[in-house]
Amino acid sequence: MNAVVFGTEEGSGAATATNVCKDDPNFLYKDKPGVTCNYIGTVKPEKCLKLHNGVEIGISSCPESCDMVDKCMAASASPAAMAGVTMGGVGAAAGVTTEGIGSAAGVTTE
């Protein structure tokens, strides 16, 4: 699943706002080869507004390329607004989850 890439501030173990809204390097629009965040942002910007799991692609998968980092940051502060967005590309289609990510992505659940 494509997702907002959540990271951590080095040594802190906690997700930081500056690392929350990054383009998903594995994102492919409708799994089409070559239709990456960069492609959408430069060639097909209208795709940034398309919904994926109830969230605009520009917010959930390609905030940098779609120039939607501010919207992503605002949405990441509200879990309800990010329903369907997962951390590190792992999780269920409905709801935010950190299950199964653990320290590999720098996010811990307790």
C-alpha atoms as a PDB file:
ATOM      1  CA  MET A   1       0.000   0.000   0.000  1.00  0.00           C
ATOM      2  CA  ASN A   2       1.229   3.503  -0.729  1.00  0.00           C
ATOM      3  CA  ALA A   3       1.458   5.884   2.157  1.00  0.00           C
ATOM      4  CA  VAL A   4       2.768   8.935   3.824  1.00  0.00           C
ATOM      5  CA  VAL A   5       6.261   8.065   4.961  1.00  0.00           C
ATOM      6  CA  PHE A   6       6.595   8.601   8.693  1.00  0.00           C
ATOM      7  CA  GLY A   7      10.108   8.990  10.046  1.00  0.00           C
ATOM      8  CA  THR A   8      11.814   9.935  13.260  1.00  0.00           C
ATOM      9  CA  GLU A   9      14.196  12.537  14.439  1.00  0.00           C
ATOM     10  CA  GLU A  10      17.527  10.796  14.810  1.00  0.00           C
ATOM     11  CA  GLY A  11      17.959   9.397  18.305  1.00  0.00           C
ATOM     12  CA  SER A  12      14.527  10.468  19.520  1.00  0.00           C
ATOM     13  CA  GLY A  13      12.429   7.467  18.497  1.00  0.00           C
ATOM     14  CA  ALA A  14       9.475   9.825  17.987  1.00  0.00           C
ATOM     15  CA  ALA A  15       7.882  10.853  14.708  1.00  0.00           C
ATOM     16  CA  THR A  16       8.496  14.506  13.883  1.00  0.00           C
ATOM     17  CA  ALA A  17       6.448  16.897  11.807  1.00  0.00           C
ATOM     18  CA  THR A  18       9.339  17.553   9.438  1.00  0.00           C
ATOM     19  CA  ASN A  19       9.574  13.874   8.535  1.00  0.00           C
ATOM     20  CA  VAL A  20       5.865  13.096   8.309  1.00  0.00           C
ATOM     21  CA  CYS A  21       5.034  14.470   4.880  1.00  0.00           C
ATOM     22  CA  LYS A  22       7.469  13.045   2.364  1.00  0.00           C
ATOM     23  CA  ASP A  23       6.754  11.500  -1.033  1.00  0.00           C
ATOM     24  CA  ASP A  24       6.361   7.735  -0.907  1.00  0.00           C
ATOM     25  CA  PRO A  25       9.318   6.464  -2.973  1.00  0.00           C
ATOM     26  CA  ASN A  26       7.368   3.296  -3.860  1.00  0.00           C
ATOM     27  CA  PHE A  27       4.215   5.056  -5.050  1.00  0.00           C
ATOM     28  CA  LEU A  28       2.890   4.226  -8.515  1.00  0.00           C
ATOM     29  CA  TYR A  29      -0.452   5.695  -9.565  1.00  0.00           C
ATOM     30  CA  LYS A  30      -2.748   2.718 -10.185  1.00  0.00           C
ATOM     31  CA  ASP A  31       0.428   0.575 -10.112  1.00  0.00           C
ATOM     32  CA  LYS A  32       1.419   1.919 -13.541  1.00  0.00           C
ATOM     33  CA  PRO A  33       5.189   1.825 -14.152  1.00  0.00           C
ATOM     34  CA  GLY A  34       6.676   5.300 -14.384  1.00  0.00           C
ATOM     35  CA  VAL A  35       3.657   7.079 -12.928  1.00  0.00           C
ATOM     36  CA  THR A  36       5.488   8.141  -9.777  1.00  0.00           C
ATOM     37  CA  CYS A  37       4.961  11.103  -7.464  1.00  0.00           C
ATOM     38  CA  ASN A  38       7.417  13.129  -9.527  1.00  0.00           C
ATOM     39  CA  TYR A  39       5.549  12.302 -12.746  1.00  0.00           C
ATOM     40  CA  ILE A  40       2.183  13.212 -11.252  1.00  0.00           C
ATOM     41  CA  GLY A  41       3.503  16.446  -9.778  1.00  0.00           C
ATOM     42  CA  THR A  42       5.062  17.633 -13.036  1.00  0.00           C
ATOM     43  CA  VAL A  43       2.987  16.061 -15.831  1.00  0.00           C
ATOM     44  CA  LYS A  44      -0.423  15.201 -14.328  1.00  0.00           C
ATOM     45  CA  PRO A  45      -0.959  17.502 -11.314  1.00  0.00           C
ATOM     46  CA  GLU A  46      -4.729  16.938 -11.453  1.00  0.00           C
ATOM     47  CA  LYS A  47      -4.033  13.409 -10.139  1.00  0.00           C
ATOM     48  CA  CYS A  48      -2.855  14.959  -6.858  1.00  0.00           C
ATOM     49  CA  LEU A  49      -6.499  15.621  -6.002  1.00  0.00           C
ATOM     50  CA  LYS A  50      -7.705  12.075  -6.728  1.00  0.00           C
ATOM     51  CA  LEU A  51      -8.746  10.097  -3.655  1.00  0.00           C
ATOM     52  CA  HIS A  52      -6.927   6.979  -2.475  1.00  0.00           C
ATOM     53  CA  ASN A  53      -8.534   5.317   0.559  1.00  0.00           C
ATOM     54  CA  GLY A  54     -10.517   8.517   1.117  1.00  0.00           C
ATOM     55  CA  VAL A  55      -7.496  10.846   1.151  1.00  0.00           C
ATOM     56  CA  GLU A  56      -6.124  12.940  -1.696  1.00  0.00           C
ATOM     57  CA  ILE A  57      -3.026  11.356  -3.268  1.00  0.00           C
ATOM     58  CA  GLY A  58      -1.204  14.660  -2.890  1.00  0.00           C
ATOM     59  CA  ILE A  59      -1.699  14.467   0.865  1.00  0.00           C
ATOM     60  CA  SER A  60      -1.270  10.745   1.482  1.00  0.00           C
ATOM     61  CA  SER A  61       1.402   9.682  -1.010  1.00  0.00           C
ATOM     62  CA  CYS A  62       2.958  12.623  -2.851  1.00  0.00           C
ATOM     63  CA  PRO A  63       2.844  15.761  -0.703  1.00  0.00           C
ATOM     64  CA  GLU A  64       6.210  17.089  -1.889  1.00  0.00           C
ATOM     65  CA  SER A  65       5.679  16.550  -5.623  1.00  0.00           C
ATOM     66  CA  CYS A  66       2.108  17.824  -5.427  1.00  0.00           C
ATOM     67  CA  ASP A  67       3.095  20.863  -3.351  1.00  0.00           C
ATOM     68  CA  MET A  68       0.680  19.758  -0.611  1.00  0.00           C
ATOM     69  CA  VAL A  69       3.038  19.445   2.360  1.00  0.00           C
ATOM     70  CA  ASP A  70       1.093  22.057   4.351  1.00  0.00           C
ATOM     71  CA  LYS A  71      -2.162  20.151   3.830  1.00  0.00           C
ATOM     72  CA  CYS A  72      -0.400  16.911   4.736  1.00  0.00           C
ATOM     73  CA  MET A  73       0.983  18.447   7.933  1.00  0.00           C
ATOM     74  CA  ALA A  74      -2.476  19.703   8.915  1.00  0.00           C
ATOM     75  CA  ALA A  75      -4.036  16.322   8.134  1.00  0.00           C
ATOM     76  CA  SER A  76      -1.342  14.400  10.010  1.00  0.00           C
ATOM     77  CA  ALA A  77      -2.247  16.365  13.136  1.00  0.00           C
ATOM     78  CA  SER A  78      -5.768  14.936  12.834  1.00  0.00           C
ATOM     79  CA  PRO A  79      -5.910  11.110  12.696  1.00  0.00           C
ATOM     80  CA  ALA A  80      -9.515  11.261  11.480  1.00  0.00           C
ATOM     81  CA  ALA A  81      -8.403  13.310   8.469  1.00  0.00           C
ATOM     82  CA  MET A  82      -5.755  10.720   7.642  1.00  0.00           C
ATOM     83  CA  ALA A  83      -8.065   7.679   7.808  1.00  0.00           C
ATOM     84  CA  GLY A  84      -6.701   5.175   5.350  1.00  0.00           C
ATOM     85  CA  VAL A  85      -3.167   6.516   5.551  1.00  0.00           C
ATOM     86  CA  THR A  86      -0.589   4.162   6.951  1.00  0.00           C
ATOM     87  CA  MET A  87       2.851   4.662   8.375  1.00  0.00           C
ATOM     88  CA  GLY A  88       5.760   3.454   6.279  1.00  0.00           C
ATOM     89  CA  GLY A  89       3.497   1.750   3.773  1.00  0.00           C
ATOM     90  CA  VAL A  90       2.306  -0.918   6.208  1.00  0.00           C
ATOM     91  CA  GLY A  91      -1.187  -1.208   7.610  1.00  0.00           C
ATOM     92  CA  ALA A  92      -4.850  -1.648   6.971  1.00  0.00           C
ATOM     93  CA  ALA A  93      -6.830   0.191   4.341  1.00  0.00           C
ATOM     94  CA  ALA A  94      -9.119   1.712   6.966  1.00  0.00           C
ATOM     95  CA  GLY A  95      -7.386   3.714   9.632  1.00  0.00           C
ATOM     96  CA  VAL A  96      -3.955   4.756  10.737  1.00  0.00           C
ATOM     97  CA  THR A  97      -1.830   2.003  12.172  1.00  0.00           C
ATOM     98  CA  THR A  98       1.698   1.340  13.327  1.00  0.00           C
ATOM     99  CA  GLU A  99       1.179  -2.381  13.783  1.00  0.00           C
ATOM    100  CA  GLY A 100       3.901  -4.416  12.160  1.00  0.00           C
ATOM    101  CA  ILE A 101       6.271  -1.519  11.626  1.00  0.00           C
ATOM    102  CA  GLY A 102       8.303  -1.446  14.827  1.00  0.00           C
ATOM    103  CA  SER A 103      11.843  -0.151  14.946  1.00  0.00           C
ATOM    104  CA  ALA A 104      12.547  -0.876  11.265  1.00  0.00           C
ATOM    105  CA  ALA A 105      10.741   2.342  10.371  1.00  0.00           C
ATOM    106  CA  GLY A 106      11.767   4.116  13.541  1.00  0.00           C
ATOM    107  CA  VAL A 107       8.252   4.041  14.955  1.00  0.00           C
ATOM    108  CA  THR A 108       7.359   2.143  18.058  1.00  0.00           C
ATOM    109  CA  THR A 109       3.969   1.235  19.445  1.00  0.00           C
ATOM    110  CA  GLU A 110       3.294   0.731  23.104  1.00  0.00           C
END
